[in-house]
Every structure is written in C-alpha cells, then in structure tokens.
Short mmCIF file of C-alpha atoms in Angstrom, two decimals:
data_model
loop_
_atom_site.label_atom_id
_atom_site.label_comp_id
_atom_site.label_asym_id
_atom_site.label_seq_id
_atom_site.Cartn_x
_atom_site.Cartn_y
_atom_site.Cartn_z
CA UNK L 268 101.66 124.31 35.43
CA UNK L 269 99.69 122.02 37.05
CA UNK L 270 99.31 117.77 35.87
CA UNK L 271 95.11 117.80 35.79
CA UNK L 272 93.55 114.75 36.80
CA UNK L 273 89.90 112.89 36.09
CA UNK L 274 87.37 112.37 38.78
CA UNK L 275 83.86 111.26 39.70
CA UNK L 276 81.79 113.56 42.06
CA UNK L 277 78.66 114.34 43.07
CA UNK L 278 77.05 117.41 45.01
CA UNK L 279 73.76 116.44 45.92
CA UNK L 280 72.33 113.06 47.12
CA UNK L 281 70.47 110.98 44.73
CA UNK L 282 70.85 108.20 42.04
CA UNK L 283 73.48 107.41 39.55
CA UNK L 284 72.89 110.64 37.92
CA UNK L 285 74.30 112.58 39.97
CA UNK L 286 77.48 111.57 39.16
CA UNK L 287 79.58 113.33 36.68
CA UNK L 288 82.72 113.11 35.09
CA UNK L 289 85.04 116.40 36.36
CA UNK L 290 88.58 117.15 35.73
CA UNK L 291 90.85 119.06 38.17
CA UNK L 292 94.09 119.51 39.45
CA UNK L 293 96.46 116.86 40.50
CA UNK L 294 96.55 117.40 44.20
CA UNK L 295 99.74 117.17 46.59
CA UNK L 296 99.75 115.26 49.77
CA UNK L 297 100.41 116.82 53.19
CA UNK L 298 102.15 116.26 56.40
CA UNK L 299 101.30 112.32 57.34
CA UNK L 300 99.90 111.96 53.39
CA UNK L 301 100.56 109.88 50.14
CA UNK L 302 99.27 110.39 47.08
CA UNK L 303 98.28 107.14 45.34
CA UNK L 304 97.52 107.13 41.41
CA UNK L 305 94.81 104.64 41.46
CA UNK L 306 94.62 101.63 39.16
CA UNK L 307 91.53 100.34 40.60
CA UNK L 308 88.21 101.05 42.79
CA UNK L 309 86.23 98.95 44.46
CA UNK L 310 82.16 99.34 44.71
CA UNK L 311 80.70 98.36 47.69
CA UNK L 312 76.65 98.72 49.12
CA UNK L 313 78.20 101.55 51.73
CA UNK L 314 79.25 103.71 48.71
CA UNK L 315 75.71 103.64 46.84
CA UNK L 316 74.03 104.55 50.10
CA UNK L 317 76.27 107.40 50.94
CA UNK L 318 75.57 108.40 47.53
CA UNK L 319 71.94 108.27 47.98
CA UNK L 320 72.21 109.89 51.32
CA UNK L 321 71.08 106.76 53.69
CA UNK L 322 74.14 106.79 55.76
CA UNK L 323 75.72 110.30 54.78
CA UNK L 324 76.17 112.70 58.15
CA UNK L 325 76.44 116.40 57.98
CA UNK L 326 76.38 118.73 54.98
CA UNK L 327 77.23 117.30 51.75
CA UNK L 328 80.50 118.80 49.96
CA UNK L 329 82.06 117.81 46.63
CA UNK L 330 82.10 114.36 47.13
CA UNK L 331 84.12 111.44 45.19
CA UNK L 332 82.68 108.22 45.70
CA UNK L 333 84.19 104.60 46.45
CA UNK L 334 85.97 103.99 50.06
CA UNK L 335 88.58 100.82 48.20
CA UNK L 336 90.62 100.63 45.69
CA UNK L 337 94.48 100.04 44.89
CA UNK L 338 97.24 101.75 42.77
CA UNK L 339 100.88 102.39 43.27
CA UNK L 340 101.99 105.53 45.56
CA UNK L 341 103.97 108.51 43.62
CA UNK L 342 104.47 110.77 46.17
CA UNK L 343 104.78 111.71 49.78
CA UNK L 344 104.31 114.34 52.24
CA UNK L 345 106.53 115.51 54.88
CA UNK L 346 107.03 113.13 57.96
CA UNK L 347 106.49 110.06 55.37
CA UNK L 348 109.27 107.83 54.21
CA UNK L 349 110.31 108.51 50.87
CA UNK L 350 111.13 104.85 50.31
CA UNK L 351 106.86 104.38 49.92
CA UNK L 352 107.58 105.88 46.50
CA UNK L 353 106.80 103.29 44.08
CA UNK L 354 104.87 101.13 46.51
CA UNK L 355 101.90 98.75 45.56
CA UNK L 356 99.03 99.42 48.01
CA UNK L 357 95.63 98.63 48.71
CA UNK L 358 93.18 101.44 49.77
CA UNK L 359 90.60 101.64 53.08
CA UNK L 360 87.89 104.05 53.84
CA UNK L 361 89.51 106.26 51.61
CA UNK L 362 86.56 108.51 51.37
CA UNK L 363 85.29 108.37 54.90
CA UNK L 364 85.66 112.75 56.20
CA UNK L 365 87.20 113.31 53.13
CA UNK L 366 85.41 115.01 50.62
CA UNK L 367 88.16 114.53 47.69
CA UNK L 368 89.29 111.43 48.85
CA UNK L 369 87.53 108.53 47.04
CA UNK L 370 88.99 105.95 44.85
CA UNK L 371 86.82 106.97 41.78
CA UNK L 372 89.43 108.94 40.54
CA UNK L 373 92.96 109.11 38.99
CA UNK L 374 94.92 110.44 41.83
CA UNK L 375 94.10 110.34 45.78
CA UNK L 376 95.89 111.90 48.78
CA UNK L 377 94.98 110.20 51.93
CA UNK L 378 96.92 109.35 55.46
CA UNK L 379 99.68 107.19 54.96
CA UNK L 380 97.84 104.46 57.39
CA UNK L 381 95.21 104.07 54.48
CA UNK L 382 97.67 102.73 52.20
CA UNK L 383 98.46 99.63 52.81
CA UNK L 384 101.33 97.93 50.81
CA UNK L 385 100.43 95.20 48.32
CA UNK L 386 102.12 92.31 48.50
CA UNK L 387 104.29 91.75 45.29
CA UNK L 388 102.38 88.89 43.10
CA UNK L 389 98.63 90.27 44.29
CA UNK L 390 96.79 91.79 41.97
CA UNK L 391 95.43 95.31 42.00
CA UNK L 392 91.57 93.95 40.93
CA UNK L 393 91.95 91.70 44.87
CA UNK L 394 93.66 94.90 46.65
CA UNK L 395 90.50 96.86 45.68
CA UNK L 396 88.17 93.92 46.66
CA UNK L 397 90.14 93.86 50.54
CA UNK L 398 89.08 97.06 51.95
CA UNK L 399 85.07 97.03 53.45
CA UNK L 400 84.61 93.25 53.02
CA UNK L 401 87.72 91.79 54.32
CA UNK L 402 87.83 94.17 57.26
CA UNK L 403 84.42 93.60 57.98
CA UNK L 404 84.96 90.14 57.77
CA UNK L 405 87.71 90.38 60.15
CA UNK L 406 86.23 92.15 62.82
CA UNK L 407 82.84 89.67 62.74
CA UNK L 408 85.46 87.01 63.49
CA UNK L 409 87.17 88.44 66.11
CA UNK L 410 84.31 89.85 68.49
CA UNK L 411 83.57 86.24 70.28
CA UNK L 412 84.20 85.90 73.89
CA UNK L 413 87.71 84.24 74.48
CA UNK L 414 89.05 85.52 70.84
CA UNK L 415 90.79 85.79 69.00
CA UNK L 416 91.32 88.88 68.62
CA UNK L 417 93.84 88.48 65.64
CA UNK L 418 94.03 85.92 62.78
CA UNK L 419 96.46 83.72 61.54
CA UNK L 420 96.77 79.88 60.68
CA UNK L 421 95.33 77.99 63.79
CA UNK L 422 93.45 80.55 65.56
CA UNK L 423 90.33 79.43 65.33
CA UNK L 424 90.95 75.55 65.36
CA UNK L 425 88.11 73.87 66.50
CA UNK L 426 85.47 76.43 66.36
CA UNK L 427 82.68 76.34 63.63
CA UNK L 428 82.42 79.61 61.52
CA UNK L 429 78.35 80.19 60.27
CA UNK L 430 78.33 82.63 57.25
CA UNK L 431 74.98 84.05 56.05
CA UNK L 432 75.30 84.43 52.67
CA UNK L 433 78.31 83.02 51.32
CA UNK L 434 78.35 84.32 47.82
CA UNK L 435 77.80 88.16 48.92
CA UNK L 436 81.37 89.63 49.46
CA UNK L 437 82.10 90.18 52.78
CA UNK L 438 80.78 86.69 53.27
CA UNK L 439 83.21 85.61 50.52
CA UNK L 440 85.94 86.99 52.90
CA UNK L 441 84.61 85.63 55.90
CA UNK L 442 84.44 82.35 54.51
CA UNK L 443 88.38 82.32 53.37
CA UNK L 444 89.37 83.88 56.37
CA UNK L 445 88.17 81.80 58.58
CA UNK L 446 89.32 78.74 56.93
CA UNK L 447 92.62 80.38 56.51
CA UNK L 448 92.57 80.81 60.49
CA UNK L 449 91.67 76.70 60.45
CA UNK L 450 87.49 76.94 61.74
CA UNK L 451 84.86 74.81 60.09
CA UNK L 452 82.84 76.95 58.04
CA UNK L 453 79.26 76.24 57.34
CA UNK L 454 77.08 79.12 54.76
CA UNK L 455 73.55 79.97 53.63
CA UNK L 456 72.87 80.81 50.31
CA UNK L 457 69.71 81.09 48.35
CA UNK L 458 70.75 78.88 45.23
CA UNK L 459 72.52 76.87 43.04
CA UNK L 460 74.57 79.27 41.18
CA UNK L 461 75.75 80.73 44.97
CA UNK L 462 76.61 77.73 46.44
CA UNK L 463 78.99 76.61 43.91
CA UNK L 464 80.69 80.54 44.17
CA UNK L 465 80.40 79.59 48.43
CA UNK L 466 81.94 75.89 47.58
CA UNK L 467 84.15 77.87 45.61
CA UNK L 468 85.74 80.37 48.47
CA UNK L 469 86.23 77.42 50.96
CA UNK L 470 82.97 76.45 52.92
CA UNK L 471 83.01 73.06 53.91
CA UNK L 472 79.13 72.82 54.44
CA UNK L 473 76.55 74.84 52.19
CA UNK L 474 73.13 75.12 53.01
CA UNK L 475 70.53 76.32 50.69
CA UNK L 476 68.30 77.81 52.69
CA UNK L 477 65.11 77.59 50.16
CA UNK L 478 65.41 74.27 49.75
CA UNK L 479 65.77 72.87 53.14
CA UNK L 480 65.04 73.42 56.79
CA UNK L 481 68.50 75.68 57.43
CA UNK L 482 68.06 75.32 61.04
CA UNK L 483 67.61 71.68 61.18
CA UNK L 484 70.21 70.60 58.50
CA UNK L 485 73.16 72.96 60.67
CA UNK L 486 72.21 71.07 63.41
CA UNK L 487 72.84 67.96 61.39
CA UNK L 488 76.09 69.22 60.22
CA UNK L 489 77.12 70.59 63.29
CA UNK L 490 75.34 68.71 66.39
CA UNK L 491 77.29 71.05 69.15
CA UNK L 492 76.44 74.24 67.24
CA UNK L 493 77.98 77.54 65.85
CA UNK L 494 80.49 79.75 67.65
CA UNK L 495 80.33 82.86 65.82
CA UNK L 496 77.95 83.89 63.07
CA UNK L 497 78.98 86.49 60.89
CA UNK L 498 75.63 87.99 59.57
CA UNK L 499 73.96 89.97 56.79
CA UNK L 500 70.57 89.77 57.56
CA UNK L 501 69.91 89.78 61.27
CA UNK L 502 65.96 90.85 60.92
CA UNK L 503 65.42 87.52 58.88
CA UNK L 504 67.95 85.28 60.18
CA UNK L 505 67.28 85.91 64.25
CA UNK L 506 65.01 82.73 65.00
CA UNK L 507 67.59 80.65 62.87
CA UNK L 508 70.71 82.60 64.48
CA UNK L 509 69.59 81.59 67.79
CA UNK L 510 68.81 77.60 66.99
CA UNK L 511 72.05 76.80 65.90
CA UNK L 512 73.99 78.42 68.30
CA UNK L 513 76.39 77.03 70.65
CA UNK L 514 77.00 78.03 74.01
CA UNK L 515 78.95 82.11 74.47
CA UNK L 516 78.52 82.09 70.54
CA UNK L 517 78.34 85.52 69.23
CA UNK L 518 76.21 86.76 66.62
CA UNK L 519 78.12 89.55 64.85
CA UNK L 520 75.67 91.40 62.42
CA UNK L 521 77.17 94.37 59.89
CA UNK L 522 74.03 95.13 57.59
CA UNK L 523 70.16 95.13 57.64
CA UNK L 524 69.17 93.18 54.59
CA UNK L 525 65.84 92.74 54.95
CA UNK L 526 65.13 94.83 57.69
CA UNK L 527 66.07 97.29 60.79
CA UNK L 528 63.89 95.85 63.42
CA UNK L 529 65.15 92.21 65.17
CA UNK L 530 62.81 90.12 67.39
CA UNK L 531 64.80 88.26 69.61
CA UNK L 532 63.87 85.47 71.49
CA UNK L 533 64.39 86.87 75.27
CA UNK L 534 64.81 83.36 76.96
CA UNK L 535 66.47 81.26 74.17
CA UNK L 536 69.00 83.93 73.83
CA UNK L 537 69.50 84.14 77.51
CA UNK L 538 70.56 80.31 77.96
CA UNK L 539 73.26 79.80 76.02
CA UNK L 540 74.85 83.11 77.00
CA UNK L 541 74.04 84.59 73.29
CA UNK L 542 75.32 87.77 72.56
CA UNK L 543 74.39 89.94 69.65
CA UNK L 544 77.33 92.28 67.95
CA UNK L 545 76.95 95.00 65.30
CA UNK L 546 79.78 95.48 63.26
CA UNK L 547 80.34 98.97 61.35
CA UNK L 548 83.85 99.35 59.94
CA UNK L 549 83.60 103.38 60.32
CA UNK L 550 83.14 103.18 64.09
CA UNK L 551 85.29 100.23 64.47
CA UNK L 552 88.28 100.66 67.53
CA UNK L 553 91.47 101.87 66.36
CA UNK L 554 93.21 98.63 67.86
CA UNK L 555 90.74 96.68 66.16
CA UNK L 556 91.06 98.14 62.92
CA UNK L 557 95.01 97.75 62.91
CA UNK L 558 94.61 94.16 64.06
CA UNK L 559 92.32 93.80 60.65
CA UNK L 560 94.73 95.29 58.67
CA UNK L 561 97.54 93.40 59.66
CA UNK L 562 95.94 89.94 59.04
CA UNK L 563 94.70 90.70 55.89
CA UNK L 564 98.15 91.30 54.69
CA UNK L 565 99.24 88.18 56.13
CA UNK L 566 96.07 86.16 54.37
CA UNK L 567 96.98 87.82 51.03
CA UNK L 568 100.58 87.01 51.30
CA UNK L 569 99.74 83.54 52.16
CA UNK L 570 97.47 83.46 49.12
CA UNK L 571 94.59 82.76 51.41
CA UNK L 572 92.31 85.61 50.19
CA UNK L 573 91.92 85.25 46.68
CA UNK L 574 89.13 86.92 44.12
CA UNK L 575 87.37 85.42 40.79
CA UNK L 576 85.24 82.74 39.58
CA UNK L 577 87.60 80.41 40.86
CA UNK L 578 87.74 81.78 44.48
CA UNK L 579 83.67 82.31 44.41
CA UNK L 580 84.06 86.23 44.03
CA UNK L 581 83.44 86.80 39.93
CA UNK L 582 84.49 90.24 39.05
CA UNK L 583 82.82 93.23 37.33
CA UNK L 584 84.58 95.64 35.64
CA UNK L 585 83.90 99.40 34.65
CA UNK L 586 86.05 102.13 33.44
CA UNK L 587 86.21 105.16 35.41
CA UNK L 588 83.16 106.74 33.23
CA UNK L 589 80.85 104.63 33.55
CA UNK L 590 81.12 104.96 37.46
CA UNK L 591 77.07 105.28 37.54
CA UNK L 592 76.45 101.91 36.04
CA UNK L 593 78.87 100.00 38.68
CA UNK L 594 76.98 101.80 41.30
CA UNK L 595 73.71 100.35 39.81
CA UNK L 596 75.44 96.98 39.58
CA UNK L 597 75.70 96.85 43.48
CA UNK L 598 72.59 98.42 44.08
CA UNK L 599 70.95 95.40 42.20
CA UNK L 600 72.61 93.19 44.44
CA UNK L 601 74.57 91.77 41.33
CA UNK L 602 76.82 88.50 42.92
CA UNK L 603 80.66 89.14 42.89
CA UNK L 604 82.80 92.38 43.09
CA UNK L 605 81.98 95.23 40.87
CA UNK L 606 85.51 96.99 40.15
CA UNK L 607 86.20 100.41 38.47
CA UNK L 608 88.91 100.61 36.24
CA UNK L 609 90.74 103.87 36.71
CA UNK L 610 94.32 104.06 35.11
CA UNK L 611 96.06 101.15 33.10
CA UNK L 612 99.56 102.44 34.07
#
C-alpha cells in the first residue's frame, strides 16, 4: 500500500484561489534523483508570478508551487550514493520544468543536484531562504568585467557595491554575500524601518532616497563611484545608477519593479564603459550556477548568511494549508522572508 502525502496544487493560472490542498501517493525517486521530506518551503515573487501566468511558458499541467525549500533526503534513486539518505538539504529551482516538483508538499522528488547539503548548524528556515534570492545575488555580484567569478572572503576587497532595495530578500542576500567577500556596501531604501533592516544585514552605508538626493549622497560616500550595482528597479533607477557608476562598472538587474522599459542616457553610459547585465536564475549558465551553489554553501558554513530580524530579514511563517496567504503576503510586498512550514519531523 502506498503512503499518501499532502500537497498544494493548481491546474489553472489565477489568484490565490486556484491553490488547493490535494492528497496523492508519495513519489519514488528515479535514476539520479533524491526524495526529500520537505520541512520548510520558501516563497519568492517568481512563485506567485508563475501562478498568475506572468512567467509561465507552454501549457500548464498540474503544478505544485514554490522553487525553494529545505528538508531531509529520505530516499535515493539509481546512481545516487545511499550515504545521502538522512542528509539535511536546501533546495533550489525545485519546480522549474517539473509539474510536481514544487516544495509546497510533504515529499518532493528532484535531481540530486537541486538538493544541496545544509551545514548541521544551519536552520531549515535559512535553508528555505537561500535558493532564488542567494543564487540571484551571487550572479549579480560576479558578472563584472574582470571578475571575480567566485565569491569568498577577500574576493571583493577594494570594490564598492550598491544594492538597490537592501531590505528585500535578494538585496539582503547581496549585502551579506558582498560583506563576506570584503566589499564596501552601500544600499538604498525607502524608509526608516527598511534602513534598520539593511544595517542589520551589514550594509556600511544606507541611503533613504525619499529623504535626500540619493545620487549626491552616494557620490559623497563613494567619490570614485560604485563598481557593481545590484538592481531591482532598473526602469526607475537608471539615471541614479549612471550617476554613481565608476568606470567599467556593471549594473546587474534581476527584476522589473517599477516598469519594463529602461531609458538610458547613451553618452553618459558610454563614457565610463558602463555595462547593463540582465540576470534571470532560470537561464544562468550551468557553470555560474555551480559556482553560486558552492559559494552560497560556503557562506552558510561560515555563518555569513543568516535570516531573522537580527539579520535584516524578518521571517513570516504559514502552515501548508495557508500557502495561498503566504503567496498573497509576497505579492503584497511583505518585508522579510515568507515561509511555509510543511512538516515538523
């Protein structure tokens, strides 16, 4: 007799009402796969956008949502070392290309590469908060001309990084990873509460763009300009980014908050050889993803990536049967990390 499990599923695009609680047999891992007992599922903007049909490609099948999560491997398929059974792991892009692969379910089967060992002292909450935010932040920090392609203590020594929206999940990860790698970190925020969170994450300088001229203030703080911009709102911040960029800087943009179209000052971008680099985790080259996985895991092991209020990323928890509310919280721009607690053992 098969064991059964609970899962959140949707079969059509739409609002949170399309998410339903289902029950079906626990899946078995195939060759090269592992099965994970999911402890915590992480919710990102890409999850509700996919549910809405804003980022979906092709026909929609029966889909379990949420790309990120954490848990324990409880079974492995052919070609996977049996030693991985019992391993605590963090999960990334679990649902990408796999209708039943999302983490909003009690058990998930996925390629073993997508289940990464979680250091013993790292919490499941931290594990579920890595994935999309940390790997996106890593890519943004490693696309500058001349590198580095890898992050480790000292690899960004002497560089200045500007993180737009330092209180967001990607912004938080970018601040923490850049600090770990030795960069000087400047971030922009929209209010006092977010400023407190950005400081808690480790930003050296926090600029409230609603209270002061952000470009002028950043130039005062960093007269030579910033070498890497981690940008969430390129349509809104293009003029600012050009104004504060150092020669040969890169603006790595990973979202379209504030609009889809960018108007760039051509000559002002030409003079410093400023590069605009799009970042989407789904299409990042495999070698860059592998570097990101290794470096994020190393940062976790070093204690350099953290979650919670004290790390600038408050946690908001929902049970599995309230996954719709968790999606609504992210869609409503809740500050912090939204998590779904899937199982307790």
